[in-house]
Coordinates of C-alpha atoms in Angstrom, one line a residue:
X8 CA 0.0 0.0 0.0
X9 CA 3.0 2.3 0.2
X10 CA 2.4 3.4 3.8
X11 CA 5.5 5.5 3.9
X12 CA 8.4 6.0 1.7
X13 CA 11.9 7.2 2.5
X14 CA 12.4 10.7 1.3
X15 CA 8.8 11.1 0.4
X16 CA 7.4 14.6 0.1
X17 CA 3.9 15.7 1.0
X18 CA 1.5 14.2 -1.5
X19 CA 3.5 10.9 -1.8
X20 CA 1.5 7.7 -1.7
X21 CA 0.3 7.0 1.9
X22 CA -2.9 6.5 3.7
X23 CA -5.5 9.3 3.6
X24 CA -6.3 10.8 6.9
X25 CA -9.4 9.1 8.4
X26 CA -9.6 6.6 5.5
X27 CA -10.6 2.9 6.1
X28 CA -7.1 1.8 5.2
X29 CA -5.5 4.1 7.7
X30 CA -7.9 3.0 10.4
X31 CA -7.2 -0.6 9.5
X32 CA -3.4 0.0 9.6
X33 CA -3.7 1.6 13.1
X34 CA -5.9 -1.2 14.4
X35 CA -3.6 -4.0 13.2
X36 CA -0.1 -2.5 13.5
X37 CA -0.6 0.3 15.9
X38 CA -0.4 -1.9 19.0
X39 CA 3.1 -3.0 18.0
X40 CA 4.4 0.5 17.4
X41 CA 2.8 1.7 20.7
X42 CA 4.8 -0.8 22.7
X43 CA 7.4 2.0 22.4
X44 CA 6.8 4.4 25.3
X45 CA 7.8 7.4 23.2
X46 CA 5.6 6.5 20.2
X47 CA 2.7 5.6 22.5
X48 CA 2.9 9.1 24.0
X49 CA 2.9 10.7 20.5
X50 CA -0.2 8.7 19.7
X51 CA -2.1 9.2 23.0
X52 CA -1.2 12.9 23.3
X53 CA -1.9 13.1 27.0
X54 CA -1.3 16.9 27.1
X55 CA -3.3 17.5 24.0
X56 CA -0.5 17.6 21.4
X57 CA 2.0 15.1 20.1
X58 CA 5.4 16.7 20.8
X59 CA 4.9 17.7 24.4
X60 CA 7.9 18.5 26.7
X61 CA 7.8 15.1 28.4
X62 CA 8.0 13.4 25.0
X63 CA 10.9 15.6 24.0
X64 CA 12.7 15.0 27.3
X65 CA 12.4 11.3 26.6
X66 CA 14.1 11.9 23.2
X67 CA 16.9 13.8 24.9
X68 CA 17.5 11.1 27.6
X69 CA 17.7 8.5 24.9
X70 CA 17.1 5.7 27.5
X71 CA 14.6 3.0 26.4
X72 CA 11.6 2.4 28.7
X73 CA 9.4 -0.7 29.0
X74 CA 8.4 -3.6 31.1
X75 CA 9.2 -6.4 28.6
X76 CA 12.0 -7.2 26.2
X77 CA 9.7 -6.3 23.3
X78 CA 8.8 -2.9 24.7
X79 CA 12.4 -2.1 25.4
X80 CA 13.4 -3.1 21.9
X81 CA 10.6 -1.1 20.3
X82 CA 11.5 2.0 22.3
X83 CA 15.2 1.5 21.4
X84 CA 14.3 1.4 17.8
X85 CA 12.0 4.4 18.0
X86 CA 14.5 6.6 19.8
X87 CA 16.9 6.2 16.9
X88 CA 14.4 7.2 14.2
X89 CA 15.9 9.9 12.0
X90 CA 13.4 12.6 12.9
X91 CA 14.0 12.0 16.6
X92 CA 17.8 12.2 16.1
X93 CA 17.2 15.4 14.3
X94 CA 15.5 16.8 17.5
X95 CA 18.7 16.0 19.5
X96 CA 20.9 17.5 16.7
X97 CA 18.7 20.7 16.8
X98 CA 19.3 21.0 20.6
X99 CA 23.0 20.7 20.1
X100 CA 23.1 23.2 17.3
X101 CA 21.1 25.7 19.4
X102 CA 23.5 25.3 22.3
X103 CA 26.4 26.1 20.0
X104 CA 24.6 29.2 18.7
X105 CA 23.8 30.4 22.2
X106 CA 27.5 30.2 23.1
X107 CA 28.5 31.9 19.9
X108 CA 26.0 34.7 20.3
X109 CA 27.0 35.2 23.9
X110 CA 30.6 35.6 22.7
X111 CA 29.4 38.2 20.3
X112 CA 27.9 40.2 23.1
X113 CA 24.3 38.8 23.3
X114 CA 22.9 39.1 26.8
X115 CA 19.1 39.0 26.2
X116 CA 17.6 35.8 24.9
X117 CA 14.0 34.7 24.1
X118 CA 12.8 31.2 23.3
X119 CA 9.3 31.0 21.8
X120 CA 7.4 27.8 22.4
X121 CA 10.3 26.8 24.6
X122 CA 9.3 23.5 26.1
X123 CA 11.8 22.8 28.9
X124 CA 14.6 24.6 27.1
X125 CA 17.3 21.9 27.2
X126 CA 19.7 23.9 25.0
X127 CA 19.7 26.8 27.5
X128 CA 20.1 24.4 30.4
X129 CA 23.2 23.0 28.6
X130 CA 24.9 26.3 28.5
X131 CA 23.6 28.3 31.4
X132 CA 26.0 26.9 34.0
X133 CA 28.9 28.9 32.5
X134 CA 27.3 31.4 30.1
X135 CA 25.7 34.4 31.9
X136 CA 22.7 36.0 30.3
X137 CA 21.2 39.1 31.8
X138 CA 17.7 38.1 30.6
X139 CA 16.2 34.8 29.5
X140 CA 12.5 34.7 28.5
X141 CA 10.8 31.4 28.0
X142 CA 7.4 31.5 26.4
X143 CA 5.3 28.4 26.3
X144 CA 1.6 27.6 26.5
X145 CA 2.2 24.6 28.9
X146 CA 3.0 25.7 32.5
X147 CA 4.3 22.2 33.1
X148 CA 7.1 22.8 30.5
X149 CA 8.1 26.0 32.2
X150 CA 8.1 24.3 35.6
X151 CA 10.3 21.6 34.2
X152 CA 12.7 24.1 32.7
X153 CA 13.1 25.8 36.1
X154 CA 13.7 22.5 37.8
X155 CA 16.4 21.6 35.3
X156 CA 18.1 24.9 35.7
X157 CA 18.1 24.5 39.4
X158 CA 19.2 20.8 39.5
X159 CA 22.2 21.3 37.2
X160 CA 23.4 24.2 39.3
X161 CA 23.1 26.5 36.3
X162 CA 21.5 29.5 38.0
X163 CA 24.7 31.0 39.5
X164 CA 25.7 32.0 36.0
X165 CA 22.2 32.9 34.7
X166 CA 20.5 34.0 37.9
X167 CA 16.9 33.3 38.9
X168 CA 16.0 37.0 38.6
X169 CA 17.1 36.9 35.0
X170 CA 14.7 34.2 34.1
X171 CA 11.2 35.1 32.9
X172 CA 8.8 32.2 32.6
X173 CA 5.9 33.4 30.5
X174 CA 2.9 31.0 30.2
X175 CA 1.0 32.1 27.2
X176 CA 0.4 31.6 23.5
X177 CA 1.8 33.3 20.4
X178 CA -1.6 34.8 19.9
X179 CA -1.1 36.8 23.1
X180 CA 2.4 37.8 21.9
X181 CA 0.9 39.1 18.6
X182 CA -1.9 41.0 20.3
X183 CA 0.1 42.7 23.1
X184 CA 3.0 44.9 22.0
X185 CA 4.2 45.4 25.6
X186 CA 5.2 41.8 26.0
X187 CA 7.9 42.0 23.4
X188 CA 9.2 45.6 23.2
X189 CA 10.8 46.6 19.9
X190 CA 14.5 45.9 19.7
X191 CA 14.6 44.4 23.2
X192 CA 16.3 41.0 22.5
X193 CA 19.7 40.0 21.2
X194 CA 18.8 36.4 20.3
X195 CA 15.3 35.1 19.6
X196 CA 14.6 31.6 18.5
X197 CA 11.7 29.2 18.0
X198 CA 12.5 25.7 17.0
X199 CA 9.3 23.6 17.5
X200 CA 6.4 25.9 16.7
X201 CA 6.6 26.8 13.0
X202 CA 5.8 23.2 12.0
X203 CA 2.2 24.0 13.0
X204 CA 1.8 27.4 11.6
X205 CA 0.2 28.4 8.3
X206 CA 2.1 30.6 5.9
X207 CA 0.2 33.7 6.8
X208 CA 0.5 33.1 10.5
X209 CA 4.1 32.1 10.3
X210 CA 4.9 35.4 8.4
X211 CA 3.0 37.5 11.0
X212 CA 4.9 35.9 13.9
X213 CA 8.3 36.2 12.1
X214 CA 7.6 39.9 11.6
X215 CA 6.7 40.3 15.2
X216 CA 9.8 38.5 16.4
X217 CA 12.0 40.5 14.0
X218 CA 10.6 43.7 15.4
X219 CA 11.6 42.5 18.9
X220 CA 15.2 41.8 17.8
X221 CA 17.9 44.4 18.6
X222 CA 20.2 45.6 15.9
X223 CA 22.9 43.0 15.3
X224 CA 20.7 40.3 16.8
X225 CA 20.0 36.8 15.5
X226 CA 16.7 35.1 14.8
X227 CA 16.6 31.3 14.4
X228 CA 13.5 29.4 13.3
X229 CA 13.2 25.6 13.1
X230 CA 11.0 23.6 10.7
X231 CA 11.0 20.0 9.6
X232 CA 12.0 19.3 6.0
X233 CA 9.4 18.5 3.4
X234 CA 11.6 15.5 2.5
X235 CA 11.8 14.2 6.0
X236 CA 11.6 10.4 5.7
X237 CA 9.5 10.0 8.8
X238 CA 6.6 12.2 7.8
X239 CA 4.4 9.5 6.3
X240 CA 5.1 7.3 9.3
X241 CA 4.2 10.0 11.8
X242 CA 1.0 10.8 10.0
X243 CA -0.1 7.2 9.4
X244 CA 0.9 5.6 12.7
X245 CA 0.8 8.5 15.1
X246 CA -1.8 10.9 13.7
X247 CA 0.8 13.6 13.9
X248 CA 0.6 16.1 11.1
X249 CA 3.1 19.0 10.5
X250 CA 3.5 21.8 8.0
X251 CA 6.8 21.0 6.3
X252 CA 9.0 23.7 4.7
X253 CA 11.9 23.6 2.3
X254 CA 14.8 26.2 2.5
X255 CA 13.0 28.4 0.0
X256 CA 9.9 28.4 2.1
X257 CA 11.8 29.5 5.2
X258 CA 13.7 32.2 3.4
X259 CA 10.4 33.7 2.2
X260 CA 9.5 34.3 5.9
X261 CA 12.2 37.0 6.2
X262 CA 12.1 38.3 2.7
X263 CA 11.7 42.1 2.7
X264 CA 12.1 42.5 6.5
X265 CA 13.7 45.8 7.4
X266 CA 17.4 45.7 8.3
X267 CA 17.9 42.1 7.1
X268 CA 21.7 41.7 6.9
X269 CA 21.9 38.0 6.1
X270 CA 19.7 34.9 6.0
X271 CA 20.6 31.3 5.4
X272 CA 19.1 27.9 6.1
X273 CA 21.2 25.3 7.9
X274 CA 20.2 21.6 7.8
X275 CA 21.2 19.2 10.7
X276 CA 23.0 16.0 9.9
X277 CA 20.0 13.7 9.3
X278 CA 18.6 16.1 6.7
X279 CA 15.2 16.0 8.4
X280 CA 15.2 19.5 9.9
X281 CA 16.1 23.0 8.8
X282 CA 17.1 26.1 10.8
X283 CA 16.5 29.5 9.3
X284 CA 19.3 31.8 10.6
X285 CA 18.7 35.5 10.0
X286 CA 20.9 38.4 11.2
X287 CA 19.6 42.0 11.7
X288 CA 22.0 44.7 10.6
X289 CA 23.6 46.9 13.4

């Protein structure tokens, strides 16, 4: 039936959403995939969405969970799927960028749809930011971030008073100018949100974030690749649908923005995930 195909782009042969074939596939094969703890969480969506912060933390830990040999084997297999490795690569790339931007003088950082912000936790022990804003709609994710900062002893470098935990949606961000003053941040990034945004909304949010970026600052936006080999699997087996973007799609988001000095798209090693990296002129 051609359920999924490596390198397939949107529109490749698969199983239509809600079709009898898709329902049959899930009924017969789903129970095997869901023996993996991480895949089962993606399918069940206990917090209302697939890629919640606890699921992401399981990817970062990379430690299989299960009560039986089969469950452990399935979780080991799932944790090494290319899209999940791409998530770990993305975290590492962001940690490198945070260090590099700090070395350039960046002191005010904002992460939009932050989850538990593992890339910041990784660097905050020895990189001191004056202001760190984490915006997420899930208070549990923000509580987890604070717990991670505290447990690793990171806060002496980036102090508690520098950390702003903002539980809210990007709609609130777009509607209230006071929450992100113009030119107030040196580094703004959002790496797990744009996969769910329509072109129109993605452009609006990009423009808003760009306005909040200080001269010389860096904006980084993540999006899964349209040729991501996992996309038909996640749709068919997990009912997890994303909006995929190619480099050209991402570059269009910053096209024509005032003060754009440079823009490029970097792709992590698996080829599944892109990062749009845009610098504002000083």
